mmCIF file of C-alpha atoms in Angstrom:
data_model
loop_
_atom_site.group_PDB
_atom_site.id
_atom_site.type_symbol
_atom_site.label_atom_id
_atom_site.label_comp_id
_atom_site.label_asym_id
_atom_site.label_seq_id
_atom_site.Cartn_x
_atom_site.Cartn_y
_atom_site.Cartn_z
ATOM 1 C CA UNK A 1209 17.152 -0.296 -19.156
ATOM 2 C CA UNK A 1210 16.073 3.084 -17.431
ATOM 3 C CA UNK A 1211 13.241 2.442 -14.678
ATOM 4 C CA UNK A 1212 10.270 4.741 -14.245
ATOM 5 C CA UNK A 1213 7.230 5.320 -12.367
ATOM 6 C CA UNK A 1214 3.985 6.280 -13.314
ATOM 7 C CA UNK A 1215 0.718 6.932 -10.734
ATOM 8 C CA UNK A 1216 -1.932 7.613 -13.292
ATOM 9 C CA UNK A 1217 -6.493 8.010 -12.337
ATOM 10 C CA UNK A 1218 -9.035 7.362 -14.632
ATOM 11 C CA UNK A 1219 -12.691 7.104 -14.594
ATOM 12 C CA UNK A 1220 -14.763 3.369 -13.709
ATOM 13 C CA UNK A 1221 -17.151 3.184 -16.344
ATOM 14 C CA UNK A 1222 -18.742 0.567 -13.224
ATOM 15 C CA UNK A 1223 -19.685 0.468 -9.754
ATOM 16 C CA UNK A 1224 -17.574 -0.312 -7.130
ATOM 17 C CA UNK A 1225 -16.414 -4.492 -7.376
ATOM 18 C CA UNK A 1226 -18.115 -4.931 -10.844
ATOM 19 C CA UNK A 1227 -16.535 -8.268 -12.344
ATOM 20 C CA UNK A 1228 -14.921 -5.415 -14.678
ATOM 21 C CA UNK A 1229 -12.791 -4.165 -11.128
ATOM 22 C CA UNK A 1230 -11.673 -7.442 -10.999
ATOM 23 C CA UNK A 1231 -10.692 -8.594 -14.872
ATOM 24 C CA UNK A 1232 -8.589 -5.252 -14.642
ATOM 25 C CA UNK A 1233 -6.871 -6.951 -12.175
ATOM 26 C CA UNK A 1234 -6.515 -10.457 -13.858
ATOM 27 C CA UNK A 1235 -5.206 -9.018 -16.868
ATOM 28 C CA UNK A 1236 -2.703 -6.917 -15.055
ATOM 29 C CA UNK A 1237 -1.450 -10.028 -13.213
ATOM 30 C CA UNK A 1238 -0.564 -11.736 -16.410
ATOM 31 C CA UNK A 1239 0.507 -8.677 -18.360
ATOM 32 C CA UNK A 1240 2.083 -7.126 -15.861
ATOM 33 C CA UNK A 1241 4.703 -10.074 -15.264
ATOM 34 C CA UNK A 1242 5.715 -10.401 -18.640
ATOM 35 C CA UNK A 1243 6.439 -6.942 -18.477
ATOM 36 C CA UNK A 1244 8.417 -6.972 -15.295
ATOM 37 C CA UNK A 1245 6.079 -4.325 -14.031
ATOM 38 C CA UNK A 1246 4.746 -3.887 -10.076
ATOM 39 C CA UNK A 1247 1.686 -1.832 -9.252
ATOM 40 C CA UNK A 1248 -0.643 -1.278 -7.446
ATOM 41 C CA UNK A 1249 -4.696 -0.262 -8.486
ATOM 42 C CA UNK A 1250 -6.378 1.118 -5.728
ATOM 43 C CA UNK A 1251 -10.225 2.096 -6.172
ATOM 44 C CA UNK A 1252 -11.612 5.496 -4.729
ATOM 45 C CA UNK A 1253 -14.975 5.813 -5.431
ATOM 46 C CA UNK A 1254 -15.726 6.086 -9.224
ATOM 47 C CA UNK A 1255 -11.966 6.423 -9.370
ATOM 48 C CA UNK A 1256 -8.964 4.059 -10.230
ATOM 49 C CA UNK A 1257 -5.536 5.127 -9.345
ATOM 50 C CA UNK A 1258 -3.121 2.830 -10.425
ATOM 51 C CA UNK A 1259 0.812 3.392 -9.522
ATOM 52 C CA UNK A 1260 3.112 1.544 -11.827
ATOM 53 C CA UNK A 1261 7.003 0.853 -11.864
ATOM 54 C CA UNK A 1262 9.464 -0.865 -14.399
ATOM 55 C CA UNK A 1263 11.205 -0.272 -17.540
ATOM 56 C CA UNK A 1264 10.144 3.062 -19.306
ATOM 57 C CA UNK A 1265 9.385 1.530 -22.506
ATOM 58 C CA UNK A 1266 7.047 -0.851 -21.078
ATOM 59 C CA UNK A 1267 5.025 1.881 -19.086
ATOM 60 C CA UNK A 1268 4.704 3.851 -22.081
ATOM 61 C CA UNK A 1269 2.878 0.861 -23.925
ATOM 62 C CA UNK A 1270 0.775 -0.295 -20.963
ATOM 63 C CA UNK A 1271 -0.174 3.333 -20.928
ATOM 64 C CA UNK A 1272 -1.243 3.228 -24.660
ATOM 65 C CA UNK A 1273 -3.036 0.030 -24.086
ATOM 66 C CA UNK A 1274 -4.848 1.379 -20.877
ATOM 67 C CA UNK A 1275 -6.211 4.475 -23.142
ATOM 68 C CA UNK A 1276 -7.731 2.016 -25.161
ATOM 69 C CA UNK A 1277 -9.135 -0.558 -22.546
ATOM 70 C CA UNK A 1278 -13.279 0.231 -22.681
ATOM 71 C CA UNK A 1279 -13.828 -0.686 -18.635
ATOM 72 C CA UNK A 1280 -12.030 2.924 -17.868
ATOM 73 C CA UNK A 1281 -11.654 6.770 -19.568
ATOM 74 C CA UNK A 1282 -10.350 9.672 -19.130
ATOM 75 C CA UNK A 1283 -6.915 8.359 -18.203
ATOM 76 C CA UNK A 1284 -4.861 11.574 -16.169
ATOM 77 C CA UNK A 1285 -1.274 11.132 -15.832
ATOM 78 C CA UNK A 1286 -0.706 12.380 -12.271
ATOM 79 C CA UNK A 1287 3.630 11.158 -12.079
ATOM 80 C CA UNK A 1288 5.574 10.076 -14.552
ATOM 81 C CA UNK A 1289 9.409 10.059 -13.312
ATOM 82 C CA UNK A 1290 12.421 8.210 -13.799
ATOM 83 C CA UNK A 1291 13.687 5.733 -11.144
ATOM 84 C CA UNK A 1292 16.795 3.596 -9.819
ATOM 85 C CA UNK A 1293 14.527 2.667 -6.988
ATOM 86 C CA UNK A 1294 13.682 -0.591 -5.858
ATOM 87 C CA UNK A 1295 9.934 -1.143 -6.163
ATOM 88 C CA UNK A 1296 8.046 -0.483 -3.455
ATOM 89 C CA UNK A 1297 5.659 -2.995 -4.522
ATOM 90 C CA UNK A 1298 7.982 -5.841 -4.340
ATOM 91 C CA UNK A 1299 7.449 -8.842 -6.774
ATOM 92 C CA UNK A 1300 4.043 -8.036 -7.097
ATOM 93 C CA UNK A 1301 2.527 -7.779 -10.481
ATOM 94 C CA UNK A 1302 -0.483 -6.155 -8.801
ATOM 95 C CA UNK A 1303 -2.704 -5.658 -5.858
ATOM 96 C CA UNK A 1304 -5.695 -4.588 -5.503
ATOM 97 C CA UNK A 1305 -6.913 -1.894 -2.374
ATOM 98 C CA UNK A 1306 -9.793 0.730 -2.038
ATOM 99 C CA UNK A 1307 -9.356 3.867 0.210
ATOM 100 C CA UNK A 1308 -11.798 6.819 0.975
ATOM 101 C CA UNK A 1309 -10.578 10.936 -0.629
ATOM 102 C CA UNK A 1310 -9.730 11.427 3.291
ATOM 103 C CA UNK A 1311 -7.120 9.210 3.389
ATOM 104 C CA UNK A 1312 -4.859 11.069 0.271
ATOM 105 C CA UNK A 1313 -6.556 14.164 1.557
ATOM 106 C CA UNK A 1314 -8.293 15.586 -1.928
ATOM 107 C CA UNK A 1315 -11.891 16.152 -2.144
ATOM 108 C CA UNK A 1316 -14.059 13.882 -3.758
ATOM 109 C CA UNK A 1317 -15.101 14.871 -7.440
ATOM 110 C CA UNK A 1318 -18.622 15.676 -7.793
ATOM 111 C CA UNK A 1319 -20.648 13.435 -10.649
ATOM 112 C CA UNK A 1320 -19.421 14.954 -14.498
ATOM 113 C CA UNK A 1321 -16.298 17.198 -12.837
ATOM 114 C CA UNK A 1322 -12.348 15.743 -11.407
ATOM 115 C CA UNK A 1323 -11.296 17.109 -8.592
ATOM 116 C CA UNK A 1324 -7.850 19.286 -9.369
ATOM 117 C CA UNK A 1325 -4.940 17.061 -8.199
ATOM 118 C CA UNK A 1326 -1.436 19.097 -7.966
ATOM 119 C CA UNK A 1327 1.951 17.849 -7.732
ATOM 120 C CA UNK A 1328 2.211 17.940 -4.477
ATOM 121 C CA UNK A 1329 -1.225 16.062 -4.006
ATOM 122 C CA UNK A 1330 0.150 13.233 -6.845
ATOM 123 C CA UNK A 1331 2.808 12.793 -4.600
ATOM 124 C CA UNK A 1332 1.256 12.282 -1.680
ATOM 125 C CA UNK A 1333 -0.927 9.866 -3.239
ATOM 126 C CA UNK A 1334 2.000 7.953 -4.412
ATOM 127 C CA UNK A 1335 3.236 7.872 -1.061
ATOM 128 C CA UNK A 1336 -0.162 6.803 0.463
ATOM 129 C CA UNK A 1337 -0.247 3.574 -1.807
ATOM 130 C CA UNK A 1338 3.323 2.877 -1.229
ATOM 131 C CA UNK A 1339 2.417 3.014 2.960
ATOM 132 C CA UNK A 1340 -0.607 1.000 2.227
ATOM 133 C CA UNK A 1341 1.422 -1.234 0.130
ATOM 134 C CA UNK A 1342 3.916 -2.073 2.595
ATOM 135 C CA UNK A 1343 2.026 -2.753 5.319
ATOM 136 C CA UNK A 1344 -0.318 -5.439 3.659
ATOM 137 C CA UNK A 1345 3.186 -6.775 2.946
ATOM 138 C CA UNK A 1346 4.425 -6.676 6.512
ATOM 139 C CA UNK A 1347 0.973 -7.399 8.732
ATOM 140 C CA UNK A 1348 -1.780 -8.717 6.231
ATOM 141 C CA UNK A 1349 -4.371 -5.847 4.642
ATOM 142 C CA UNK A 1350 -7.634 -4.959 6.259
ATOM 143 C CA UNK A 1351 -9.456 -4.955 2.425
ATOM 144 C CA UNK A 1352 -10.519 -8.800 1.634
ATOM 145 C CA UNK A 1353 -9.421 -8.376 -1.776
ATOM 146 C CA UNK A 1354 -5.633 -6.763 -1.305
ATOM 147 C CA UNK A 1355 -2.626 -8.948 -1.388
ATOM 148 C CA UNK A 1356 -1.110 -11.128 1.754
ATOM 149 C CA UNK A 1357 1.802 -11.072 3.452
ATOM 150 C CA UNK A 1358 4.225 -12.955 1.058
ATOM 151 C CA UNK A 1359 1.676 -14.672 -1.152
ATOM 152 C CA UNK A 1360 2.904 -15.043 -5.149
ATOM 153 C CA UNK A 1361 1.035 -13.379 -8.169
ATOM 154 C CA UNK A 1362 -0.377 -17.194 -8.626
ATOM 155 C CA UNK A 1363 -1.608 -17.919 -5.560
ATOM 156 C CA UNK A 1364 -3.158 -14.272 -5.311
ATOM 157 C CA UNK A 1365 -4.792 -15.103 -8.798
ATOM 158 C CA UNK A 1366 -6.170 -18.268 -7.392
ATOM 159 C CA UNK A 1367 -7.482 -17.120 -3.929
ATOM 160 C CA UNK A 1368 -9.416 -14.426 -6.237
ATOM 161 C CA UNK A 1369 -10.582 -17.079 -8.413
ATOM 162 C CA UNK A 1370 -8.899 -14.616 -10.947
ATOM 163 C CA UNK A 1371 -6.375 -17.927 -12.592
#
């Protein structure tokens, strides 16, 4: 089955670590696994950018499903390519991370506009979570609720009280 990856933003329709942050999260866990999809939802401000890898067909729905979920809008597709990667998010259904504009180097979007985000910027986004990725996989994260070195989607769930 042909692989892709996707790195999508959309807007919080809630503050940072609303219960709504993490029930994203719990439902991606379960969905995510039945799917055989990784990710990774990092939140940046009022943003969520989410980067996604597994089979195409599966992306494509999740996307369809995430344009209808109420706790988000204005979903931008920001990569969509085809893969024979590994993923760089290893067995993980999903973590969960927050970064500041300054570290993917874009300006933050001032309230009712989106900052313009080129190629070039998507892909060093993608990048960015794929760097922050691996090292909460290799030394341990410095954000509370991101995964830990090694730990299953299960026991992630349970430490966030998410299962």
């Amino acid at each position: 089955m042909p692989q892709s990856r996707i790195l999508y933003r959309s807007l919080s329709k809630h503050a940072d670590f609303d219960p709504s942050d993490f029930d994203i999260l719990r439902t991606s866990l379960v969905n995510n696994v039945a799917q055989g999809i990784t990710g990774f939802l990092v939140r940046a401000e009022a943003e969520f950018y989410q980067a996604l890898q597994g089979e195409t067909e599966a992306l494509v729905n999740l996307i369809g499903r995430l344009s209808a979920d109420e706790r988000h809008s204005d979903i931008e597709i920001l990569l969509f390519r085809n893969t024979d990667a590994p993923s760089p998010f290893e067995s993980w259904a999903m973590s969960y991370d927050q970064f500041g504009f300054s570290n993917i180097g874009i300006a933050p979007s001032l309230p009712g506009t989106r900052t313009p985000i080129s190629k070039e910027d998507s892909e060093r986004i993608w990048n960015h979570m794929e760097s922050v990725a691996s090292a909460d996989a290799a030394f341990g994260p410095a954000f509370a609720y991101a995964r830990l070195p090694g730990e299953t989607d299960l026991a992630y769930a349970k430490r966030l009280h998410l299962g």
